[in-house]
Amino acid sequence: MNPIPYGRQYIDQDDIDAVINTLTSDYLTQGPKVKEFEDRFAEYIGVKYAVAVNNATSGLHLAVLSLGLKEEERVITTPITFAASANCIRYAGGEVWFADIDPDTYLLSLESTKKLIESKPKGFFKGIIPVDFAGLPVDLEAFKALAKEHDLWIIEDACHAPGGYFTDSKGNKQMCGNGNYADIGIFSFHPVKHIACGEGGMITTNSEELYKKLSLLRTHGITKDNMEENHGGWYYEMQELGFNYRLTDIQSALGITQLAKNEAGVKRRNEISNNYKKAFKNKIKHQDLPEGTYNAHHLFIIEVADRKGLYDFLRTHNIFAQIHYIPVHTLPYYKTIGYGHANLDHSENYYSKCISLPMYPSLSNEEQAFVIDKILGYFKA
Ligand SMILES: *Cc1c(COP(=O)(O)O)cnc(C)c1O
């Protein structure tokens, strides 16, 4: 059996052709493919505006800046996420506050977030960054109600969830990142995520004002629109201290063909998930799916007591399971700035048991059967 990783990109001939066509076109960057990718992505998600960026971490950085986060202002996120969900708050000089996860969905707990907010005076927090962890959509309608009550913004870190949705109280499907219950959504196009651009990211919003700010900040704060003066055709103004966080045309061309495959990819991920669930029923705990949600399944996670044993055993069979994630508050950087003693029991208990199994559209049934066989075999032995 070939090595089986926990995730991998799927590239076929039309992806290759799209990149080659762009390489021989007039534009390698800042050409028509960027806008086309943004438009198609916005249409797929059902959101008004999409801003392509060079990776999701840049997207998160611009998101907090465009929402006006300032030094020492406080934002809540989950410890069970990739570090970037929290780091963006630090980039702006803000303070990260962690609330605990729900022990069954592994998502940021609404109750824990509410408790944390209500334990502090009004205005103490500025925003919340919930994460559609593993591809499971957060119930943003509930978070939005809480945010509204306390005058907070929401950035949905949807890096794991293009194509996922939850059903709101009116029975409407709400695609992850569609901005109906969050100010901004963030997606990643790193190859382990659903859509591979090499590196890449997308920011989504329904706010024209945020869209304009995000577009300006993405490209140095430089614009030729709404200028104070105009000295001639060459003239531009730098109106803000921005960055070069642009995505290239080459990457956007790849993003367009990759996006077209996402629907089928998520469907296949759900087949794989159903196979795991059937095999592990009443034997092994896995991420629980609230009713009315469609999991985009970036990951398939189980919890086992002997996690290290299983991880090492699978490696001897060329199965490269992975751990998602080391709780962010326990990483040395966050410990150093004072988070070592945070009281986040569900997150730490989850981390002691979690393991992510192979999950990607091109995983064959035969390969998956091999993985399942090894896991069940390990626990029987
Ligand atoms: C991958 C990931 C990011 C960062 O994405 P990049 O495109 O690699 O910068 C942020 N948040 C989450 C939850 C992620 O999984």
Tab-separated table of C-alpha atoms and ligand atoms in Angstrom:
chain	number	residue	atom	x	y	z
A	1	MET	CA	0.000	0.000	0.000
A	2	ASN	CA	1.299	3.491	-0.890
A	3	PRO	CA	1.638	6.004	1.935
A	4	ILE	CA	-1.800	7.338	2.936
A	5	PRO	CA	-1.650	10.907	4.277
A	6	TYR	CA	-4.433	12.570	6.305
A	7	GLY	CA	-5.158	14.973	3.452
A	8	ARG	CA	-3.940	15.781	-0.033
A	9	GLN	CA	-4.727	17.991	-2.992
A	10	TYR	CA	-6.421	16.724	-6.144
A	11	ILE	CA	-4.987	18.155	-9.375
A	12	ASP	CA	-6.069	16.995	-12.828
A	13	GLN	CA	-5.467	17.985	-16.437
A	14	ASP	CA	-7.794	20.997	-16.538
A	15	ASP	CA	-5.952	22.490	-13.544
A	16	ILE	CA	-2.639	22.012	-15.342
A	17	ASP	CA	-4.008	23.495	-18.585
A	18	ALA	CA	-5.407	26.525	-16.762
A	19	VAL	CA	-2.033	27.322	-15.195
A	20	ILE	CA	-0.144	26.832	-18.463
A	21	ASN	CA	-2.601	29.061	-20.344
A	22	THR	CA	-2.082	31.800	-17.779
A	23	LEU	CA	1.696	31.462	-17.976
A	24	THR	CA	1.578	32.201	-21.709
A	25	SER	CA	-0.990	35.032	-21.346
A	26	ASP	CA	-0.242	38.739	-20.847
A	27	TYR	CA	-0.668	38.617	-17.078
A	28	LEU	CA	1.049	36.606	-14.390
A	29	THR	CA	-0.448	38.734	-11.642
A	30	GLN	CA	-3.158	41.408	-11.279
A	31	GLY	CA	-4.827	40.309	-14.502
A	32	PRO	CA	-8.350	39.097	-15.272
A	33	LYS	CA	-8.105	35.741	-13.489
A	34	VAL	CA	-8.105	37.271	-10.012
A	35	LYS	CA	-11.432	39.034	-10.535
A	36	GLU	CA	-12.911	35.995	-12.263
A	37	PHE	CA	-11.940	33.800	-9.306
A	38	GLU	CA	-13.391	36.323	-6.847
A	39	ASP	CA	-16.670	36.540	-8.788
A	40	ARG	CA	-17.061	32.787	-9.120
A	41	PHE	CA	-16.193	32.211	-5.477
A	42	ALA	CA	-18.688	34.851	-4.327
A	43	GLU	CA	-21.381	33.254	-6.487
A	44	TYR	CA	-20.640	29.767	-5.134
A	45	ILE	CA	-20.804	30.892	-1.502
A	46	GLY	CA	-23.731	33.254	-2.065
A	47	VAL	CA	-22.023	36.414	-0.798
A	48	LYS	CA	-21.820	39.909	-2.327
A	49	TYR	CA	-18.057	40.505	-2.246
A	50	ALA	CA	-14.942	38.338	-2.325
A	51	VAL	CA	-11.353	39.598	-2.032
A	52	ALA	CA	-8.582	37.177	-3.058
A	53	VAL	CA	-5.408	37.276	-0.954
A	54	ASN	CA	-2.077	35.446	-0.898
A	55	ASN	CA	-3.114	33.206	2.016
A	56	ALA	CA	-5.804	32.994	4.681
A	57	THR	CA	-3.473	34.314	7.374
A	58	SER	CA	-3.186	37.570	5.405
A	59	GLY	CA	-6.954	37.468	5.029
A	60	LEU	CA	-7.420	37.219	8.795
A	61	HIS	CA	-4.961	40.072	9.329
A	62	LEU	CA	-6.820	42.357	6.911
A	63	ALA	CA	-10.152	41.279	8.406
A	64	VAL	CA	-9.269	42.437	11.935
A	65	LEU	CA	-7.735	45.673	10.589
A	66	SER	CA	-10.755	46.478	8.432
A	67	LEU	CA	-13.004	45.997	11.467
A	68	GLY	CA	-10.872	48.542	13.296
A	69	LEU	CA	-9.208	46.363	15.936
A	70	LYS	CA	-6.717	48.402	17.944
A	71	GLU	CA	-3.961	47.682	20.430
A	72	GLU	CA	-5.067	46.002	23.638
A	73	GLU	CA	-8.626	45.452	22.404
A	74	ARG	CA	-9.931	41.986	23.181
A	75	VAL	CA	-11.248	39.274	20.885
A	76	ILE	CA	-12.539	35.775	21.685
A	77	THR	CA	-11.638	32.656	19.717
A	78	THR	CA	-11.323	28.897	20.154
A	79	PRO	CA	-8.131	27.135	21.260
A	80	ILE	CA	-8.866	24.207	18.950
A	81	THR	CA	-7.836	25.774	15.668
A	82	PHE	CA	-4.757	26.564	13.637
A	83	ALA	CA	-2.686	29.278	15.350
A	84	ALA	CA	-3.498	31.830	12.621
A	85	SER	CA	-7.093	32.243	13.919
A	86	ALA	CA	-5.617	33.759	17.091
A	87	ASN	CA	-2.407	35.270	15.688
A	88	CYS	CA	-4.336	37.792	13.582
A	89	ILE	CA	-5.534	39.423	16.809
A	90	ARG	CA	-1.919	39.736	17.984
A	91	TYR	CA	-0.844	41.240	14.629
A	92	ALA	CA	-3.107	44.182	15.412
A	93	GLY	CA	-1.751	44.338	18.983
A	94	GLY	CA	-4.996	42.979	20.395
A	95	GLU	CA	-5.506	40.521	23.262
A	96	VAL	CA	-6.621	36.957	22.540
A	97	TRP	CA	-9.190	35.490	24.942
A	98	PHE	CA	-10.018	31.815	24.604
A	99	ALA	CA	-13.412	30.294	25.389
A	100	ASP	CA	-13.788	26.509	25.593
A	101	ILE	CA	-15.093	24.091	22.952
A	102	ASP	CA	-18.210	21.945	22.983
A	103	PRO	CA	-17.040	18.392	23.810
A	104	ASP	CA	-19.208	16.811	21.069
A	105	THR	CA	-18.953	19.189	18.097
A	106	TYR	CA	-15.419	20.420	18.981
A	107	LEU	CA	-16.565	23.913	17.939
A	108	LEU	CA	-16.255	27.079	20.033
A	109	SER	CA	-18.972	26.678	22.670
A	110	LEU	CA	-21.706	29.320	22.615
A	111	GLU	CA	-22.290	28.835	26.344
A	112	SER	CA	-18.609	29.165	27.211
A	113	THR	CA	-18.340	32.296	25.029
A	114	LYS	CA	-21.458	33.773	26.615
A	115	LYS	CA	-20.156	33.070	30.112
A	116	LEU	CA	-16.844	34.724	29.329
A	117	ILE	CA	-18.536	37.808	27.860
A	118	GLU	CA	-20.957	38.121	30.756
A	119	SER	CA	-18.136	37.809	33.320
A	120	LYS	CA	-16.728	41.152	32.094
A	121	PRO	CA	-18.098	44.692	31.911
A	122	LYS	CA	-19.951	45.843	28.775
A	123	GLY	CA	-17.583	46.821	25.958
A	124	PHE	CA	-14.730	44.629	27.270
A	125	PHE	CA	-14.635	42.555	24.057
A	126	LYS	CA	-14.702	43.776	20.443
A	127	GLY	CA	-15.278	40.608	18.454
A	128	ILE	CA	-15.507	36.841	18.156
A	129	ILE	CA	-13.661	34.571	15.700
A	130	PRO	CA	-15.494	31.215	15.585
A	131	VAL	CA	-13.999	28.480	13.388
A	132	ASP	CA	-15.909	25.968	11.245
A	133	PHE	CA	-13.559	23.383	12.665
A	134	ALA	CA	-12.899	20.252	10.561
A	135	GLY	CA	-15.541	21.537	8.128
A	136	LEU	CA	-18.432	21.549	10.596
A	137	PRO	CA	-20.340	24.833	10.305
A	138	VAL	CA	-20.729	26.957	13.421
A	139	ASP	CA	-24.330	27.954	14.250
A	140	LEU	CA	-23.659	31.580	13.403
A	141	GLU	CA	-27.273	32.599	13.890
A	142	ALA	CA	-26.870	31.900	17.615
A	143	PHE	CA	-23.472	33.623	17.748
A	144	LYS	CA	-24.880	36.610	15.873
A	145	ALA	CA	-27.635	37.042	18.474
A	146	LEU	CA	-25.015	37.043	21.240
A	147	ALA	CA	-22.740	39.395	19.275
A	148	LYS	CA	-25.590	41.813	18.628
A	149	GLU	CA	-26.504	41.943	22.290
A	150	HIS	CA	-22.920	42.880	23.206
A	151	ASP	CA	-22.062	44.963	20.159
A	152	LEU	CA	-19.371	42.604	18.834
A	153	TRP	CA	-18.255	41.822	15.303
A	154	ILE	CA	-17.818	38.268	14.002
A	155	ILE	CA	-15.124	36.933	11.684
A	156	GLU	CA	-16.016	33.403	10.570
A	157	ASP	CA	-12.832	31.406	10.030
A	158	ALA	CA	-14.246	29.153	7.298
A	159	CYS	CA	-10.861	27.813	6.157
A	160	HIS	CA	-12.080	24.225	6.676
A	161	ALA	CA	-15.534	24.673	5.246
A	162	PRO	CA	-16.067	25.806	1.634
A	163	GLY	CA	-19.314	24.080	0.621
A	164	GLY	CA	-20.529	23.407	4.166
A	165	TYR	CA	-23.748	24.910	5.494
A	166	PHE	CA	-26.033	25.040	8.516
A	167	THR	CA	-29.795	25.496	8.519
A	168	ASP	CA	-31.087	28.596	10.302
A	169	SER	CA	-34.267	28.922	12.379
A	170	LYS	CA	-36.286	29.894	9.270
A	171	GLY	CA	-35.190	26.683	7.546
A	172	ASN	CA	-32.774	28.421	5.170
A	173	LYS	CA	-29.452	26.871	4.240
A	174	GLN	CA	-26.609	29.183	5.233
A	175	MET	CA	-23.394	28.462	3.355
A	176	CYS	CA	-20.214	28.949	5.371
A	177	GLY	CA	-18.758	32.375	4.710
A	178	ASN	CA	-21.936	33.840	3.143
A	179	GLY	CA	-21.880	36.785	5.540
A	180	ASN	CA	-25.533	36.603	6.572
A	181	TYR	CA	-24.633	36.154	10.247
A	182	ALA	CA	-20.991	37.292	10.264
A	183	ASP	CA	-19.204	40.449	9.173
A	184	ILE	CA	-16.428	38.649	7.326
A	185	GLY	CA	-15.620	35.072	6.242
A	186	ILE	CA	-12.120	33.692	5.589
A	187	PHE	CA	-11.065	30.768	3.359
A	188	SER	CA	-7.672	29.126	2.729
A	189	PHE	CA	-6.360	27.610	-0.489
A	190	HIS	CA	-3.418	25.804	1.068
A	191	PRO	CA	-3.141	22.362	-0.594
A	192	VAL	CA	-4.346	20.431	2.473
A	193	LYS	CA	-7.603	22.440	2.346
A	194	HIS	CA	-10.374	21.807	-0.220
A	195	ILE	CA	-9.231	24.165	-2.969
A	196	ALA	CA	-5.506	24.183	-3.760
A	197	CYS	CA	-3.804	27.310	-5.113
A	198	GLY	CA	-0.368	26.446	-3.696
A	199	GLU	CA	-0.923	29.330	-1.298
A	200	GLY	CA	-4.025	31.490	-1.343
A	201	GLY	CA	-7.023	32.783	0.514
A	202	MET	CA	-10.361	34.552	0.111
A	203	ILE	CA	-12.132	37.130	2.262
A	204	THR	CA	-15.919	37.321	1.920
A	205	THR	CA	-18.352	40.002	3.093
A	206	ASN	CA	-21.711	41.589	2.280
A	207	SER	CA	-20.545	45.027	3.397
A	208	GLU	CA	-19.497	47.407	0.628
A	209	GLU	CA	-17.597	49.517	3.159
A	210	LEU	CA	-15.545	46.546	4.387
A	211	TYR	CA	-15.007	45.391	0.812
A	212	LYS	CA	-13.473	48.749	-0.099
A	213	LYS	CA	-11.226	48.770	2.972
A	214	LEU	CA	-10.086	45.202	2.390
A	215	SER	CA	-9.302	45.891	-1.279
A	216	LEU	CA	-7.258	48.970	-0.350
A	217	LEU	CA	-5.322	47.221	2.440
A	218	ARG	CA	-4.528	44.252	0.175
A	219	THR	CA	-2.497	46.416	-2.161
A	220	HIS	CA	-0.347	48.798	-0.078
A	221	GLY	CA	-3.258	51.132	0.697
A	222	ILE	CA	-2.696	52.486	-2.820
A	223	THR	CA	-5.591	53.510	-5.070
A	224	LYS	CA	-6.530	55.572	-8.099
A	225	ASP	CA	-10.151	55.906	-6.878
A	226	ASN	CA	-11.539	58.782	-4.797
A	227	MET	CA	-8.223	60.662	-4.808
A	228	GLU	CA	-7.652	63.982	-3.049
A	229	GLU	CA	-5.638	65.268	-6.001
A	230	ASN	CA	-4.899	64.133	-9.547
A	231	HIS	CA	-1.650	65.152	-11.246
A	232	GLY	CA	-2.219	63.070	-14.415
A	233	GLY	CA	-2.582	59.518	-15.712
A	234	TRP	CA	0.341	58.186	-13.653
A	235	TYR	CA	-0.961	59.528	-10.391
A	236	TYR	CA	-2.043	57.378	-7.464
A	237	GLU	CA	-2.473	57.897	-3.768
A	238	MET	CA	-1.402	55.805	-0.811
A	239	GLN	CA	-4.264	56.471	1.560
A	240	GLU	CA	-3.593	53.869	4.253
A	241	LEU	CA	-0.650	51.803	5.455
A	242	GLY	CA	-1.479	48.624	3.532
A	243	PHE	CA	0.335	45.476	2.483
A	244	ASN	CA	1.126	43.402	-0.583
A	245	TYR	CA	-1.214	40.501	0.122
A	246	ARG	CA	-2.242	39.876	-3.491
A	247	LEU	CA	-2.999	36.532	-5.107
A	248	THR	CA	-1.439	36.025	-8.568
A	249	ASP	CA	-3.253	35.291	-11.831
A	250	ILE	CA	-1.448	31.946	-12.009
A	251	GLN	CA	-2.868	30.930	-8.645
A	252	SER	CA	-6.298	32.354	-9.456
A	253	ALA	CA	-6.474	30.317	-12.677
A	254	LEU	CA	-5.821	27.212	-10.591
A	255	GLY	CA	-8.360	28.374	-8.016
A	256	ILE	CA	-11.067	28.652	-10.692
A	257	THR	CA	-10.672	25.058	-11.919
A	258	GLN	CA	-10.276	23.791	-8.358
A	259	LEU	CA	-13.423	25.607	-7.229
A	260	ALA	CA	-15.401	23.896	-10.000
A	261	LYS	CA	-14.521	20.529	-8.421
A	262	ASN	CA	-15.400	21.497	-4.844
A	263	GLU	CA	-19.035	20.378	-4.847
A	264	ALA	CA	-18.098	16.859	-5.971
A	265	GLY	CA	-15.135	16.850	-3.589
A	266	VAL	CA	-17.290	17.668	-0.569
A	267	LYS	CA	-19.779	15.002	-1.630
A	268	ARG	CA	-16.995	12.420	-1.760
A	269	ARG	CA	-15.697	13.604	1.626
A	270	ASN	CA	-19.164	12.938	3.054
A	271	GLU	CA	-19.177	9.418	1.573
A	272	ILE	CA	-15.822	8.776	3.237
A	273	SER	CA	-17.163	10.170	6.508
A	274	ASN	CA	-20.217	7.909	6.322
A	275	ASN	CA	-17.983	4.872	5.772
A	276	TYR	CA	-15.951	5.734	8.875
A	277	LYS	CA	-19.063	6.345	10.952
A	278	LYS	CA	-20.585	3.022	9.924
A	279	ALA	CA	-17.378	1.158	10.768
A	280	PHE	CA	-16.891	2.879	14.140
A	281	LYS	CA	-20.515	2.902	15.277
A	282	ASN	CA	-20.829	2.273	19.033
A	283	LYS	CA	-17.073	1.661	19.181
A	284	ILE	CA	-15.225	4.935	18.655
A	285	LYS	CA	-16.288	8.520	19.407
A	286	HIS	CA	-16.186	10.964	16.472
A	287	GLN	CA	-17.185	14.573	15.818
A	288	ASP	CA	-20.927	14.897	16.269
A	289	LEU	CA	-23.025	16.532	13.553
A	290	PRO	CA	-25.888	18.796	14.664
A	291	GLU	CA	-29.069	18.286	12.659
A	292	GLY	CA	-29.454	20.390	9.508
A	293	THR	CA	-25.720	20.873	9.009
A	294	TYR	CA	-23.686	19.732	6.035
A	295	ASN	CA	-20.082	19.128	7.047
A	296	ALA	CA	-17.529	20.125	4.397
A	297	HIS	CA	-15.191	17.594	6.054
A	298	HIS	CA	-11.762	19.043	5.804
A	299	LEU	CA	-10.993	16.474	8.519
A	300	PHE	CA	-12.477	13.341	10.021
A	301	ILE	CA	-11.618	13.218	13.714
A	302	ILE	CA	-12.014	10.453	16.251
A	303	GLU	CA	-11.212	10.404	19.974
A	304	VAL	CA	-9.352	7.462	21.461
A	305	ALA	CA	-7.751	6.938	24.888
A	306	ASP	CA	-4.503	5.517	23.486
A	307	ARG	CA	-3.982	8.232	20.880
A	308	LYS	CA	-0.176	8.118	20.735
A	309	GLY	CA	-0.273	4.338	20.464
A	310	LEU	CA	-2.699	4.458	17.534
A	311	TYR	CA	-0.776	7.280	15.823
A	312	ASP	CA	2.509	5.333	16.003
A	313	PHE	CA	0.863	2.049	15.013
A	314	LEU	CA	-0.748	3.589	11.911
A	315	ARG	CA	2.608	5.038	10.861
A	316	THR	CA	4.117	1.555	10.855
A	317	HIS	CA	1.462	0.765	8.218
A	318	ASN	CA	2.242	3.881	6.153
A	319	ILE	CA	-0.934	5.632	7.336
A	320	PHE	CA	-0.092	9.193	8.292
A	321	ALA	CA	-2.863	10.334	10.612
A	322	GLN	CA	-2.437	13.796	12.135
A	323	ILE	CA	-3.393	15.731	15.256
A	324	HIS	CA	-5.577	18.860	14.947
A	325	TYR	CA	-4.721	20.829	16.942
A	326	ILE	CA	-2.399	21.427	19.844
A	327	PRO	CA	-4.561	23.911	21.825
A	328	VAL	CA	-3.354	27.381	20.863
A	329	HIS	CA	-3.180	28.628	24.471
A	330	THR	CA	-0.626	25.891	25.276
A	331	LEU	CA	1.806	26.853	22.480
A	332	PRO	CA	5.013	28.367	23.917
A	333	TYR	CA	4.349	31.835	22.495
A	334	TYR	CA	0.899	32.021	24.088
A	335	LYS	CA	2.172	30.521	27.347
A	336	THR	CA	4.864	33.203	27.475
A	337	ILE	CA	2.286	35.965	27.183
A	338	GLY	CA	0.274	34.489	30.014
A	339	TYR	CA	-2.159	31.848	28.771
A	340	GLY	CA	-0.547	28.768	30.336
A	341	HIS	CA	-3.077	28.530	33.146
A	342	ALA	CA	-6.230	29.112	31.096
A	343	ASN	CA	-9.105	26.969	32.293
A	344	LEU	CA	-10.129	25.205	29.094
A	345	ASP	CA	-10.838	21.656	30.212
A	346	HIS	CA	-12.858	20.425	27.233
A	347	SER	CA	-10.188	21.654	24.817
A	348	GLU	CA	-7.364	20.008	26.725
A	349	ASN	CA	-9.291	16.770	27.186
A	350	TYR	CA	-10.111	16.749	23.461
A	351	TYR	CA	-6.456	17.293	22.563
A	352	SER	CA	-5.361	14.322	24.684
A	353	LYS	CA	-7.544	11.987	22.582
A	354	CYS	CA	-8.043	13.432	19.077
A	355	ILE	CA	-6.627	12.010	15.872
A	356	SER	CA	-7.497	12.980	12.279
A	357	LEU	CA	-7.875	10.085	9.854
A	358	PRO	CA	-7.219	10.172	6.090
A	359	MET	CA	-9.860	12.373	4.429
A	360	TYR	CA	-9.545	13.601	0.844
A	361	PRO	CA	-11.606	13.063	-2.313
A	362	SER	CA	-9.085	10.818	-4.061
A	363	LEU	CA	-8.839	8.399	-1.104
A	364	SER	CA	-10.018	5.116	-2.645
A	365	ASN	CA	-12.520	2.771	-1.005
A	366	GLU	CA	-9.779	0.166	-0.888
A	367	GLU	CA	-7.402	2.515	0.907
A	368	GLN	CA	-10.108	3.536	3.345
A	369	ALA	CA	-10.993	-0.098	4.061
A	370	PHE	CA	-7.305	-0.697	4.827
A	371	VAL	CA	-7.257	2.252	7.260
A	372	ILE	CA	-10.446	1.090	9.005
A	373	ASP	CA	-9.165	-2.466	9.225
A	374	LYS	CA	-5.928	-1.333	10.871
A	375	ILE	CA	-7.744	0.872	13.392
A	376	LEU	CA	-10.262	-1.773	14.410
A	377	GLY	CA	-7.455	-4.336	14.500
A	378	TYR	CA	-5.404	-2.147	16.818
A	379	PHE	CA	-8.179	-1.939	19.383
A	380	LYS	CA	-8.939	-5.653	19.221
A	381	ALA	CA	-5.307	-6.610	19.787
B	1	LIG	C1	-5.130	26.748	7.261
B	1	LIG	C2	-5.815	27.620	8.219
B	1	LIG	C3	-5.551	28.991	8.322
B	1	LIG	C4	-4.437	29.663	7.582
B	1	LIG	O1	-4.466	29.418	6.232
B	1	LIG	P1	-3.227	29.819	5.296
B	1	LIG	O2	-3.864	29.954	3.940
B	1	LIG	O3	-2.264	28.690	5.370
B	1	LIG	O4	-2.661	31.089	5.782
B	1	LIG	C5	-6.324	29.729	9.195
B	1	LIG	N1	-7.290	29.179	9.946
B	1	LIG	C6	-7.540	27.859	9.896
B	1	LIG	C7	-8.628	27.294	10.744
B	1	LIG	C8	-6.801	27.037	9.051
B	1	LIG	O5	-7.032	25.729	9.028
